[in-house]
XYZ file of C-alpha atoms in Angstrom:
756
model
C 38.152 -36.632 -12.030
C 39.991 -35.456 -8.918
C 41.357 -31.935 -8.945
C 44.982 -33.077 -8.680
C 44.694 -34.828 -12.048
C 42.848 -31.877 -13.537
C 45.649 -29.563 -12.417
C 48.341 -31.786 -13.910
C 46.547 -31.980 -17.257
C 46.031 -28.192 -17.350
C 49.649 -27.159 -16.696
C 51.348 -25.144 -19.439
C 54.819 -26.733 -19.578
C 56.967 -23.534 -19.726
C 55.198 -22.198 -16.609
C 55.089 -25.430 -14.593
C 57.146 -24.232 -11.547
C 54.827 -21.272 -11.078
C 51.597 -23.208 -10.535
C 50.116 -23.849 -7.111
C 51.846 -26.782 -5.384
C 48.640 -28.650 -4.595
C 50.441 -31.852 -3.612
C 52.548 -30.013 -1.018
C 49.446 -28.458 0.520
C 47.811 -31.883 0.771
C 50.967 -33.229 2.391
C 50.996 -30.421 4.962
C 47.343 -31.127 5.665
C 48.185 -34.835 6.190
C 45.200 -35.860 4.155
C 46.314 -39.468 3.766
C 46.116 -40.101 7.526
C 42.911 -41.183 9.182
C 40.684 -38.354 10.355
C 40.549 -39.555 13.995
C 44.307 -39.651 14.450
C 45.197 -36.388 12.749
C 42.317 -34.550 14.431
C 43.914 -35.326 17.774
C 47.479 -34.652 16.655
C 46.837 -31.483 14.618
C 48.573 -28.659 16.450
C 48.482 -24.909 16.216
C 52.042 -24.907 14.841
C 50.973 -27.142 11.964
C 47.998 -24.896 11.331
C 50.250 -21.844 11.157
C 52.607 -23.654 8.787
C 49.725 -24.615 6.482
C 48.240 -21.116 6.435
C 51.678 -19.611 5.813
C 52.249 -21.929 2.866
C 48.780 -21.388 1.375
C 48.293 -17.645 1.824
C 51.792 -16.196 1.898
C 53.889 -18.576 -0.203
C 51.693 -20.163 -2.865
C 49.292 -17.256 -3.299
C 52.090 -14.687 -3.513
C 53.972 -16.874 -5.993
C 50.992 -17.185 -8.319
C 50.087 -13.510 -8.051
C 53.668 -12.343 -8.693
C 54.002 -14.554 -11.769
C 50.687 -13.354 -13.168
C 51.658 -9.709 -12.650
C 55.122 -10.176 -14.208
C 53.710 -12.045 -17.190
C 51.041 -9.393 -17.800
C 53.680 -6.677 -17.671
C 55.907 -8.590 -20.078
C 53.063 -9.064 -22.551
C 52.249 -5.365 -22.430
C 55.879 -4.490 -23.096
C 56.001 -6.898 -26.023
C 52.826 -5.353 -27.388
C 54.425 -1.911 -27.136
C 57.449 -3.237 -29.045
C 55.206 -4.534 -31.811
C 53.491 -1.168 -31.872
C 56.811 0.603 -32.381
C 57.810 -1.666 -35.276
C 54.426 -1.243 -36.932
C 54.611 2.544 -36.504
C 58.012 2.623 -38.195
C 56.673 0.563 -41.088
C 53.677 2.825 -41.508
C 55.851 5.953 -41.318
C 58.289 4.696 -43.941
C 55.432 3.699 -46.247
C 53.829 7.115 -45.905
C 57.153 8.844 -46.630
C 57.634 6.838 -49.820
C 54.066 7.412 -50.994
C 54.232 11.190 -50.486
C 57.792 11.549 -51.745
C 58.882 13.326 -48.585
C 61.774 11.007 -47.840
C 63.759 8.153 -49.323
C 62.760 4.624 -48.487
C 65.755 3.287 -46.628
C 64.245 -0.168 -46.188
C 63.646 -2.440 -49.138
C 60.331 -4.144 -49.692
C 61.858 -7.459 -48.661
C 63.109 -6.030 -45.360
C 59.702 -4.505 -44.649
C 58.057 -7.833 -45.385
C 60.405 -9.637 -43.005
C 59.696 -7.130 -40.247
C 55.974 -7.405 -40.849
C 56.019 -11.205 -40.787
C 58.107 -11.330 -37.603
C 55.797 -8.810 -35.959
C 52.720 -10.841 -36.870
C 54.374 -14.002 -35.528
C 55.138 -12.167 -32.304
C 51.543 -10.987 -32.072
C 50.359 -14.577 -32.478
C 52.668 -15.624 -29.642
C 51.310 -12.804 -27.460
C 47.765 -13.876 -28.197
C 48.577 -17.489 -27.329
C 50.269 -16.531 -24.056
C 47.362 -14.293 -23.087
C 45.003 -17.245 -23.510
C 47.350 -19.468 -21.508
C 47.581 -16.801 -18.809
C 43.811 -16.750 -18.547
C 43.744 -20.536 -18.083
C 46.617 -20.269 -15.604
C 44.705 -17.777 -13.480
C 41.511 -19.826 -13.538
C 43.049 -23.185 -12.582
C 45.087 -21.628 -9.755
C 42.062 -19.750 -8.474
C 40.172 -23.034 -8.366
C 43.121 -24.719 -6.636
C 43.135 -22.210 -3.789
C 39.398 -22.625 -3.232
C 39.751 -26.415 -3.283
C 42.634 -26.327 -0.806
C 40.703 -24.063 1.568
C 37.624 -26.242 1.345
C 39.640 -29.399 2.002
C 41.235 -27.766 5.041
C 37.936 -26.536 6.500
C 36.338 -29.917 5.981
C 39.050 -31.696 7.967
C 39.980 -28.979 10.489
C 36.827 -26.896 10.484
C 35.953 -27.784 14.041
C 38.882 -25.700 15.315
C 40.287 -23.691 12.394
C 38.780 -22.136 9.269
C 40.954 -20.663 6.535
C 38.467 -19.899 3.761
C 37.346 -16.447 5.079
C 40.980 -15.323 5.223
C 41.611 -16.669 1.740
C 38.550 -14.884 0.349
C 39.858 -11.572 1.662
C 43.284 -12.151 0.147
C 41.847 -13.229 -3.209
C 39.707 -10.114 -3.334
C 42.768 -7.933 -2.719
C 44.986 -9.573 -5.369
C 44.386 -8.971 -9.089
C 45.480 -12.332 -10.486
C 41.950 -13.792 -10.419
C 40.444 -10.978 -12.510
C 40.214 -11.287 -16.255
C 42.612 -8.972 -18.053
C 42.603 -8.784 -21.851
C 45.426 -7.290 -23.867
C 44.672 -4.397 -26.245
C 44.998 -6.735 -29.219
C 42.437 -9.195 -27.860
C 40.165 -6.329 -26.939
C 40.300 -4.969 -30.505
C 39.813 -8.430 -31.978
C 36.716 -8.928 -29.841
C 35.382 -5.559 -31.000
C 35.920 -6.527 -34.651
C 34.251 -9.910 -34.227
C 31.199 -8.361 -32.638
C 31.024 -5.261 -34.787
C 27.984 -6.404 -36.712
C 26.168 -7.970 -33.775
C 24.317 -6.856 -30.689
C 26.457 -5.886 -27.730
C 25.433 -7.501 -24.438
C 26.518 -6.165 -21.049
C 25.779 -7.842 -17.715
C 25.879 -6.167 -14.294
C 25.065 -6.917 -10.672
C 22.812 -4.535 -8.745
C 22.770 -4.330 -4.964
C 19.249 -4.655 -3.467
C 19.493 -1.121 -2.054
C 20.048 0.275 -5.571
C 17.311 -1.643 -7.416
C 14.650 1.046 -7.048
C 17.017 3.794 -8.166
C 18.085 1.768 -11.213
C 14.462 1.147 -12.174
C 13.664 4.842 -11.803
C 16.626 5.809 -13.993
C 15.616 3.375 -16.742
C 11.904 4.255 -16.654
C 12.739 7.862 -17.462
C 14.037 6.646 -20.848
C 12.315 3.325 -21.576
C 8.845 1.972 -20.783
C 8.224 -1.407 -19.197
C 7.851 -4.107 -21.827
C 4.705 -6.115 -21.056
C 5.288 -9.714 -22.106
C 2.656 -11.205 -19.790
C 0.441 -13.508 -21.867
C -2.610 -12.621 -19.775
C -5.236 -10.119 -20.806
C -4.581 -6.404 -20.626
C -7.376 -6.029 -18.051
C -5.555 -8.323 -15.644
C -2.257 -6.604 -16.317
C -3.707 -3.157 -15.666
C -5.020 -4.355 -12.325
C -1.473 -4.151 -10.962
C -0.439 -7.816 -11.005
C 3.339 -8.221 -10.804
C 5.422 -9.912 -13.465
C 5.358 -13.710 -13.335
C 8.429 -15.628 -12.324
C 10.584 -17.351 -14.937
C 11.872 -20.870 -14.433
C 14.806 -22.307 -16.386
C 15.679 -25.994 -16.073
C 19.292 -26.609 -17.176
C 20.640 -29.951 -18.403
C 24.037 -31.583 -17.919
C 25.495 -35.042 -17.361
C 27.061 -36.627 -14.298
C 30.554 -35.499 -15.416
C 29.331 -31.896 -15.926
C 30.819 -31.801 -19.405
C 28.669 -28.861 -20.545
C 29.686 -26.873 -17.479
C 33.419 -27.544 -17.929
C 33.276 -26.658 -21.614
C 31.416 -23.439 -20.889
C 33.771 -22.358 -18.083
C 36.855 -23.049 -20.197
C 35.134 -21.337 -23.149
C 36.013 -24.134 -25.450
C 34.846 -24.172 -29.066
C 31.275 -25.269 -29.480
C 30.333 -24.683 -25.835
C 26.619 -25.441 -25.567
C 23.888 -25.235 -22.960
C 20.401 -26.730 -22.944
C 17.396 -25.697 -20.890
C 13.636 -25.830 -20.521
C 12.020 -22.462 -19.835
C 8.505 -21.366 -18.884
C 6.693 -18.418 -17.296
C 4.707 -18.671 -14.077
C 3.689 -21.965 -12.476
C 3.285 -25.282 -14.286
C -0.201 -25.578 -12.809
C -1.258 -22.653 -15.025
C -0.375 -24.705 -18.144
C 2.207 -22.268 -19.546
C 3.970 -22.726 -22.852
C 7.283 -24.538 -22.345
C 10.276 -23.959 -24.613
C 13.266 -26.183 -25.314
C 16.258 -23.918 -25.918
C 19.784 -24.808 -26.977
C 22.535 -22.196 -27.238
C 25.926 -22.838 -28.851
C 28.861 -20.408 -28.789
C 31.617 -20.822 -31.385
C 35.274 -19.886 -31.086
C 34.653 -16.325 -32.331
C 32.097 -15.627 -29.604
C 29.108 -15.793 -31.949
C 26.087 -17.679 -30.635
C 23.491 -19.819 -32.360
C 20.166 -20.622 -30.737
C 17.750 -23.477 -31.399
C 14.285 -23.208 -29.920
C 10.849 -24.799 -30.189
C 7.757 -25.109 -27.933
C 6.654 -28.332 -26.269
C 3.747 -29.357 -24.062
C 4.317 -30.522 -20.508
C 2.928 -33.995 -21.109
C 5.463 -34.644 -23.895
C 8.621 -33.463 -22.081
C 9.479 -36.757 -20.371
C 8.960 -38.891 -23.454
C 10.948 -36.409 -25.560
C 13.924 -36.537 -23.183
C 13.959 -40.335 -23.184
C 13.711 -40.384 -27.014
C 10.332 -42.128 -27.139
C 8.546 -39.208 -28.773
C 9.812 -36.862 -31.504
C 6.905 -34.409 -31.672
C 5.466 -36.039 -34.771
C 2.043 -34.534 -34.087
C 3.423 -31.008 -33.871
C 5.378 -31.409 -37.101
C 2.341 -32.947 -38.825
C 0.029 -30.079 -37.802
C 2.517 -27.483 -39.018
C 2.980 -29.351 -42.301
C -0.781 -29.490 -42.866
C -1.111 -25.798 -42.105
C 1.807 -24.463 -44.177
C 2.758 -27.255 -46.579
C 5.461 -29.896 -46.548
C 8.033 -27.750 -48.363
C 7.772 -24.765 -46.026
C 10.972 -23.540 -44.386
C 9.345 -23.408 -40.956
C 8.507 -27.085 -41.114
C 12.049 -27.986 -42.098
C 13.532 -25.777 -39.409
C 11.291 -27.234 -36.698
C 12.133 -30.780 -37.735
C 15.857 -30.058 -37.759
C 15.659 -28.369 -34.343
C 13.859 -31.345 -32.818
C 16.363 -33.809 -34.217
C 19.323 -31.655 -33.171
C 18.235 -31.272 -29.532
C 17.126 -34.878 -29.136
C 20.408 -36.197 -30.516
C 22.294 -33.712 -28.315
C 20.534 -35.111 -25.227
C 21.218 -38.699 -26.239
C 24.871 -38.236 -27.257
C 25.805 -36.402 -24.037
C 23.534 -38.422 -21.708
C 21.944 -35.218 -20.403
C 19.478 -34.924 -17.553
C 17.958 -31.988 -15.599
C 20.539 -30.723 -13.107
C 19.704 -27.172 -12.072
C 16.627 -25.007 -11.685
C 16.966 -21.202 -11.876
C 13.961 -19.166 -10.767
C 13.765 -15.377 -10.993
C 11.405 -12.470 -11.672
C 12.171 -10.413 -14.768
C 11.259 -6.823 -15.546
C 11.980 -5.854 -19.171
C 12.331 -2.312 -20.526
C 11.990 -1.595 -24.240
C 10.201 0.748 -26.612
C 7.627 -1.385 -28.488
C 8.818 -2.021 -32.020
C 12.279 -0.556 -31.330
C 14.942 -3.096 -30.347
C 17.932 -0.764 -30.409
C 18.078 -0.880 -26.607
C 16.564 -3.644 -24.499
C 17.169 -3.907 -20.761
C 16.117 -6.688 -18.411
C 16.345 -6.730 -14.610
C 16.167 -10.119 -12.874
C 15.377 -10.075 -9.154
C 14.583 -12.687 -6.484
C 16.947 -15.157 -8.141
C 17.372 -18.626 -6.647
C 19.204 -21.755 -7.854
C 17.873 -25.181 -6.825
C 19.355 -28.628 -7.332
C 17.328 -30.703 -9.747
C 19.612 -33.731 -10.030
C 19.358 -37.372 -9.042
C 23.091 -38.077 -8.706
C 22.729 -39.482 -5.196
C 20.732 -42.677 -5.637
C 20.096 -42.967 -1.892
C 18.778 -39.453 -1.494
C 18.005 -37.915 -4.885
C 16.818 -34.333 -5.116
C 14.556 -35.256 -8.038
C 12.700 -38.480 -8.622
C 14.661 -40.206 -11.424
C 11.346 -41.163 -13.045
C 10.318 -37.508 -13.381
C 11.804 -34.679 -15.418
C 11.305 -32.045 -12.694
C 10.786 -31.765 -8.931
C 7.049 -32.162 -8.617
C 6.920 -31.088 -4.972
C 8.068 -27.594 -6.015
C 5.710 -27.169 -8.967
C 2.660 -28.803 -7.394
C 2.961 -26.629 -4.270
C 3.626 -23.562 -6.489
C 6.556 -22.526 -4.335
C 7.907 -19.037 -4.783
C 10.942 -17.107 -3.654
C 12.566 -17.496 -1.121
C 11.624 -21.246 -1.283
C 11.748 -21.724 2.474
C 10.659 -25.366 2.207
C 13.775 -26.402 0.258
C 16.444 -28.118 2.351
C 19.687 -26.313 3.100
C 22.371 -27.314 0.627
C 19.881 -27.773 -2.213
C 19.285 -24.067 -2.801
C 21.469 -21.016 -3.329
C 19.887 -17.558 -3.283
C 21.674 -14.996 -5.409
C 22.314 -11.910 -3.212
C 22.049 -9.341 -6.029
C 19.831 -8.473 -8.954
C 21.045 -9.145 -12.488
C 20.925 -6.309 -15.037
C 21.378 -7.181 -18.691
C 21.693 -4.435 -21.318
C 21.476 -5.242 -25.028
C 22.449 -2.459 -27.404
C 22.131 -3.017 -31.123
C 24.746 -1.404 -33.337
C 23.309 1.638 -35.022
C 21.754 3.084 -31.883
C 21.860 6.855 -31.694
C 24.576 8.701 -29.840
C 22.020 10.101 -27.415
C 20.855 6.575 -26.562
C 24.403 5.359 -26.031
C 25.151 8.280 -23.716
C 22.508 7.507 -21.094
C 23.209 3.777 -21.351
C 26.921 4.386 -20.801
C 26.123 6.668 -17.865
C 24.147 3.846 -16.264
C 26.845 1.258 -16.926
C 29.564 3.480 -15.455
C 27.594 4.606 -12.403
C 28.042 3.445 -8.816
C 24.648 1.725 -8.962
C 25.914 -1.335 -10.852
C 28.923 -3.649 -10.816
C 30.122 -5.111 -14.082
C 29.952 -8.921 -14.319
C 31.303 -9.901 -17.748
C 30.569 -13.395 -19.038
C 28.199 -14.081 -16.140
C 26.047 -17.171 -16.676
C 23.178 -18.404 -14.526
C 23.931 -21.987 -15.498
C 27.629 -21.730 -14.588
C 26.973 -19.897 -11.333
C 24.310 -22.320 -10.148
C 26.458 -25.381 -10.868
C 29.499 -23.817 -9.181
C 27.511 -22.969 -6.055
C 25.506 -26.178 -5.602
C 27.812 -28.817 -7.106
C 31.083 -27.627 -5.624
C 32.268 -31.174 -4.898
C 31.603 -32.389 -8.446
C 33.465 -29.776 -10.518
C 37.138 -28.859 -10.728
C 36.956 -25.297 -12.066
C 35.116 -22.210 -10.899
C 34.217 -18.910 -12.564
C 36.107 -15.777 -11.584
C 33.105 -13.922 -10.220
C 32.547 -16.505 -7.488
C 34.989 -14.719 -5.176
C 32.953 -11.479 -5.329
C 29.658 -12.964 -4.158
C 30.390 -12.434 -0.469
C 31.772 -8.901 -0.914
C 29.905 -5.616 -0.703
C 29.516 -4.358 -4.285
C 28.251 -0.928 -3.269
C 30.618 1.856 -4.283
C 31.110 5.479 -3.402
C 29.787 7.666 -6.275
C 32.957 9.757 -6.438
C 35.222 6.704 -6.440
C 33.088 5.039 -9.124
C 33.299 8.150 -11.291
C 37.062 8.254 -10.906
C 37.433 4.589 -11.859
C 35.269 5.063 -14.924
C 37.294 8.078 -16.086
C 40.514 6.103 -15.710
C 38.976 3.166 -17.580
C 37.923 5.423 -20.469
C 41.400 6.919 -20.641
C 42.940 3.419 -20.729
C 40.452 2.338 -23.396
C 41.330 5.346 -25.559
C 45.001 4.455 -25.223
C 44.337 0.828 -26.167
C 42.276 1.779 -29.200
C 44.987 4.138 -30.386
C 47.597 1.409 -29.892
C 45.629 -1.190 -31.835
C 44.727 1.364 -34.487
C 48.427 1.797 -35.176
C 48.725 -2.014 -35.584
C 46.122 -2.015 -38.310
C 47.382 1.165 -39.944
C 44.032 2.836 -39.331
C 43.124 6.329 -38.332
C 43.957 7.294 -34.763
C 41.062 7.892 -32.442
C 40.557 11.190 -30.686
C 42.202 11.448 -27.273
C 40.116 11.103 -24.158
C 39.297 14.239 -22.160
C 38.140 13.996 -18.566
C 34.825 15.562 -17.632
C 35.005 19.152 -16.380
C 34.852 19.293 -12.630
C 35.363 15.581 -12.266
C 37.358 14.244 -9.319
C 39.805 12.754 -11.794
C 40.391 15.890 -13.768
C 44.108 15.708 -13.219
C 44.515 12.085 -14.295
C 42.139 12.495 -17.220
C 43.864 15.658 -18.361
C 47.224 13.983 -18.036
C 46.002 11.069 -20.121
C 44.672 13.391 -22.777
C 47.955 15.280 -22.801
C 49.913 12.084 -23.480
C 47.891 11.316 -26.601
C 47.382 14.801 -27.973
C 49.874 16.776 -30.039
C 48.442 20.057 -28.772
C 50.087 21.316 -25.581
C 47.662 22.055 -22.779
C 48.471 24.224 -19.812
C 47.595 22.346 -16.598
C 47.021 25.643 -14.830
C 44.252 26.490 -17.291
C 42.558 23.159 -16.653
C 42.813 23.639 -12.893
C 41.479 27.181 -13.074
C 38.487 26.076 -15.142
C 37.770 23.278 -12.745
C 38.105 25.530 -9.701
C 35.846 28.180 -11.237
C 33.204 25.595 -11.991
C 33.352 24.210 -8.483
C 33.310 27.689 -6.901
C 30.339 28.639 -9.078
C 28.435 25.576 -7.883
C 29.333 26.369 -4.286
C 28.141 29.967 -4.672
C 24.823 28.812 -6.069
C 24.418 26.334 -3.246
C 24.812 29.014 -0.594
C 22.802 31.665 -2.437
C 20.243 31.691 0.322
C 22.891 32.265 2.994
C 25.430 35.048 2.407
C 23.254 36.841 -0.142
C 20.414 37.078 2.399
C 22.512 39.313 4.631
C 24.740 41.100 2.139
C 23.134 41.729 -1.272
C 26.543 42.413 -2.784
C 27.214 38.666 -2.544
C 24.355 37.872 -4.911
C 24.920 35.022 -7.367
C 22.834 36.508 -10.175
C 24.336 37.092 -13.602
C 24.354 40.850 -13.077
C 26.045 40.618 -9.669
C 28.749 38.242 -10.958
C 29.424 40.510 -13.919
C 29.564 43.562 -11.643
C 32.063 41.891 -9.301
C 34.178 40.747 -12.240
C 34.587 44.355 -13.358
C 35.203 45.668 -16.830
C 36.798 43.358 -19.375
C 39.502 44.625 -21.682
C 38.373 43.908 -25.213
C 40.851 43.061 -27.992
C 41.453 45.549 -30.810
C 38.580 45.765 -33.270
C 36.006 44.391 -30.818
C 33.431 46.641 -29.183
C 30.811 46.079 -26.565
C 27.475 44.858 -27.920
C 24.585 47.309 -27.959
C 21.035 46.642 -26.774
C 19.830 43.120 -27.309
C 17.183 42.387 -29.908
C 14.820 41.212 -27.197
C 15.043 44.647 -25.563
C 14.171 46.533 -28.750
C 10.713 48.038 -29.313
C 8.205 49.325 -26.804
C 8.290 48.072 -23.250
C 5.643 45.435 -22.623
C 5.390 44.287 -19.041
C 2.748 41.912 -17.766
C 0.256 43.484 -15.329
C 1.117 40.965 -12.601
C 4.630 42.448 -12.376
C 3.258 45.933 -11.649
C 0.678 44.535 -9.248
C 3.359 42.615 -7.360
C 5.336 45.822 -6.897
C 2.213 47.640 -5.703
C 1.333 44.868 -3.251
C 4.792 45.160 -1.742
C 4.354 48.937 -1.367
C 0.945 48.462 0.312
C 2.452 45.938 2.748
C 5.110 48.421 3.790
C 2.505 51.158 4.312
C 0.443 48.722 6.370
C 3.433 48.122 8.663
C 4.002 51.900 8.944
C 0.346 52.513 9.932
C 0.460 49.772 12.587
C 3.646 51.118 14.141
C 2.313 54.699 14.023
C -0.916 53.677 15.736
C 1.069 51.862 18.423
C 3.282 54.874 19.079
C 0.304 57.274 19.202
C -1.587 55.098 21.664
C 1.501 54.683 23.828
C 2.129 58.432 23.894
C -1.458 59.279 24.840
C -1.644 56.613 27.538
C 1.526 57.818 29.231
C 1.152 60.579 31.775
C 3.215 63.741 31.926
C 5.546 62.160 34.455
C 6.125 58.925 32.454
C 9.079 60.037 30.360
C 10.066 56.470 29.469
C 6.805 55.766 27.652
C 7.020 59.092 25.848
C 10.564 58.341 24.619
C 9.559 54.860 23.409
C 6.557 56.327 21.616
C 8.918 58.664 19.771
C 11.170 55.691 18.843
C 8.200 53.711 17.439
C 7.167 56.791 15.483
C 10.614 57.034 13.892
C 10.540 53.338 12.936
C 7.079 53.788 11.407
C 8.264 56.788 9.433
C 11.281 54.830 8.152
C 9.060 51.883 7.091
C 6.757 54.197 5.133
C 9.652 56.020 3.467
C 11.478 52.745 2.644
C 8.387 51.217 1.064
C 7.810 54.291 -1.096
C 11.465 54.468 -2.162
C 11.608 50.758 -3.089
C 8.373 51.131 -5.043
C 9.855 53.957 -7.116
C 13.187 52.175 -7.671
C 11.613 48.898 -8.726
C 9.154 50.625 -11.048
C 12.081 52.249 -12.833
C 13.932 48.893 -13.052
C 10.864 47.263 -14.561
C 10.525 49.970 -17.184
C 14.231 49.787 -18.052
C 14.304 45.955 -18.113
C 17.245 46.045 -15.775
C 19.170 42.887 -15.000
C 19.884 43.986 -11.461
C 18.574 42.184 -8.417
C 15.146 43.248 -7.181
C 15.719 42.003 -3.664
C 17.044 44.390 -0.976
C 17.008 43.198 2.602
C 18.481 46.290 4.292
C 15.076 47.860 5.054
C 13.519 44.791 6.718
C 16.665 44.293 8.823
C 16.595 47.918 10.075
C 12.889 47.709 10.972
C 13.318 44.402 12.787
C 16.409 45.547 14.684
C 14.687 48.813 15.670
C 11.633 47.026 17.017
C 13.733 44.482 18.938
C 15.837 47.264 20.518
C 12.749 49.291 21.458
C 11.057 46.289 23.049
C 14.200 45.400 25.024
C 14.535 48.987 26.277
C 10.870 49.050 27.202
C 11.230 45.847 29.195
C 14.406 47.080 30.860
C 12.951 50.445 31.897
C 9.777 48.835 33.227
C 11.732 46.292 35.202
C 13.969 49.003 36.683
C 10.958 51.163 37.626
C 9.211 48.227 39.266
C 12.327 47.352 41.284
C 12.729 50.958 42.512
C 9.099 51.170 43.519
C 9.377 47.918 45.469
C 12.393 49.218 47.390
C 10.535 52.413 48.354
C 7.513 50.513 49.681
C 9.772 48.392 51.900
C 11.479 51.460 53.344
C 8.162 53.102 54.148
C 6.954 49.993 55.916
C 10.070 49.906 58.057
C 9.712 53.589 59.016
C 6.029 53.297 59.803
C 6.677 50.197 61.966
C 9.275 52.018 64.173
C 7.034 55.086 64.660
C 4.144 52.911 65.939
C 6.347 51.222 68.564
C 7.442 54.641 69.918
C 3.847 55.780 70.418
C 3.009 52.640 72.391
C 6.007 53.249 74.699
C 4.944 56.854 75.410
C 1.426 55.710 76.239
C 2.755 53.183 78.759
C 4.966 55.843 80.430
C 2.016 58.255 80.695
C -0.211 55.583 82.319
C 2.455 54.818 84.987
C 2.787 58.521 85.812
C -0.986 58.895 86.284
C -1.130 55.918 88.651
C 1.688 57.370 90.795
C -0.137 60.723 91.104
C -3.276 58.996 92.249
């Protein structure tokens, strides 16, 4: 069926003008003209007009109607809540005798009946709104695909549409509080299942978080010796069935009553002769599922699908082993007949292969919490719809080239267009009702963390069909638009969203509780120090009858944050100024004395401090070792100063002064070590809560040594420079005196020659 007909048959009459105008988009695209002509005549102006109509006109129209309708339904729900509250209040007043009943029983019955009728209308419109969102979402994807197919050589509109769809909320499932409560009641006695996507960068962190609470569940059928050798989990292959009209897919996407799926499933490769299971799952209108399952050998699969073989041998062996009247025999026979008739009535054939590696986490024998993580997931076409180029040989029940070659992820040999690799890992959490509060806490922390993205109602079968058979189906699941987006989230933003979601959930539960006349739930309180403290506190204030001072909440939050900041920088400011210590004693000392209320006195000595003082020897020895280290430093500095003083002559005053400085530093180090030894010994005996660290002494010693060394270098450099200047002056003087002597000698020689 073409999508235009599907859209016309899915329109809810009162909302008809607000659906996507698919015919107008096709007219703007000039689909009826030949591709050669319109490819030449298609102009940029026509492209702009089409994009304007698709993205700005049609998309905005659908989104605005969805938002207005959701708001109207919420307001109607609030009106029903008010009427129900008035009925409950009047009934309570009559029962307790605190007020006269102004309304008669007949009037109350009329109000109750009208309210219930209104609630039924709200429920119906919510369901219609869900269908409205889905069919329009599919229409936009179809229109973009049709455009890119015809104009893709020059223009592509799907990337722009994907961005706009991700920014608008109309394509996200939104349940009213009443439907949410109804779903909770329907599933109260059953296991709760939650599905999430995990980004590849977060897989290791998720595994680490789970392994701290749950062990890995070993379901490998091989021997324990092989498992202990470090072999990884085998891959799981699921072969899903459907017909050429994809009736099972359409029924499952629309969540119609009796939606069923059928698959073959096995572990590892078929060459290893694994046990194969036929599995059928049916979901009724209330969301409850029923599963039918039985094992089958590989050689019987083809004949079973065609109806030639009904597993008579298997039934006969079980009957001989357990008796003809055994319940297991009857159940197996009924399961075989049910699945075989289901295949025949719906003309089913293998359509899709899903291959993935599963890691399961569960405490053996305890099924309160079971978690599975599916990685390396790939979907492969297994159909033979195209008779000219079938993906699977119509005479076979599976693609033999994949199983005989034992292909594994990423299946590089599969042709493009026949495979779709899922970009994320799939996390499935099953929590059985009755699990302890402690178990629920860490599970909820994982589900609300930034490591996972919630994917409600996700189905491998639906996703694979939607990805690989896009041209054959007319409806798509909501999560398809999020596949190409980055699901990683900032931890702080994820925490804020989760706090807001919990506050909204508490409000919804309180609203629905008033419908049913039940006890109100406790208001939600945001976590202390959370980035959404204000919004959470505001939400709690709306639902609580006790007034809360916002300033008190802010002060608590600021004190908690400042305390964390002080601890984080404990190694910084405290290292230079001990008064900034973050210890309990230092914080109490800075806080000062507390004014106690009348009749309250300060507590005396603690019980742990009573009795004789018992201190471990290593504490005393540590104090003594510190004292010995200080004396060692004093002896070294004293020896240095003594040697320097003796080596300096009587005229070397600089060396003598520095020797005196080193002697003073050595004396201070010895005195400081002795004083700290005495002080700390007293603190140990008194079990003092004060800080034992004191960095003043080491700073003084280090600064003194650095100053002395700098002065020593400076004086030596100055002395050397002065000495060099003197040597140069002497050389100049001695050079001039020698030249004068030579001149006198020459004059004397001339005088002697004249006399002769």
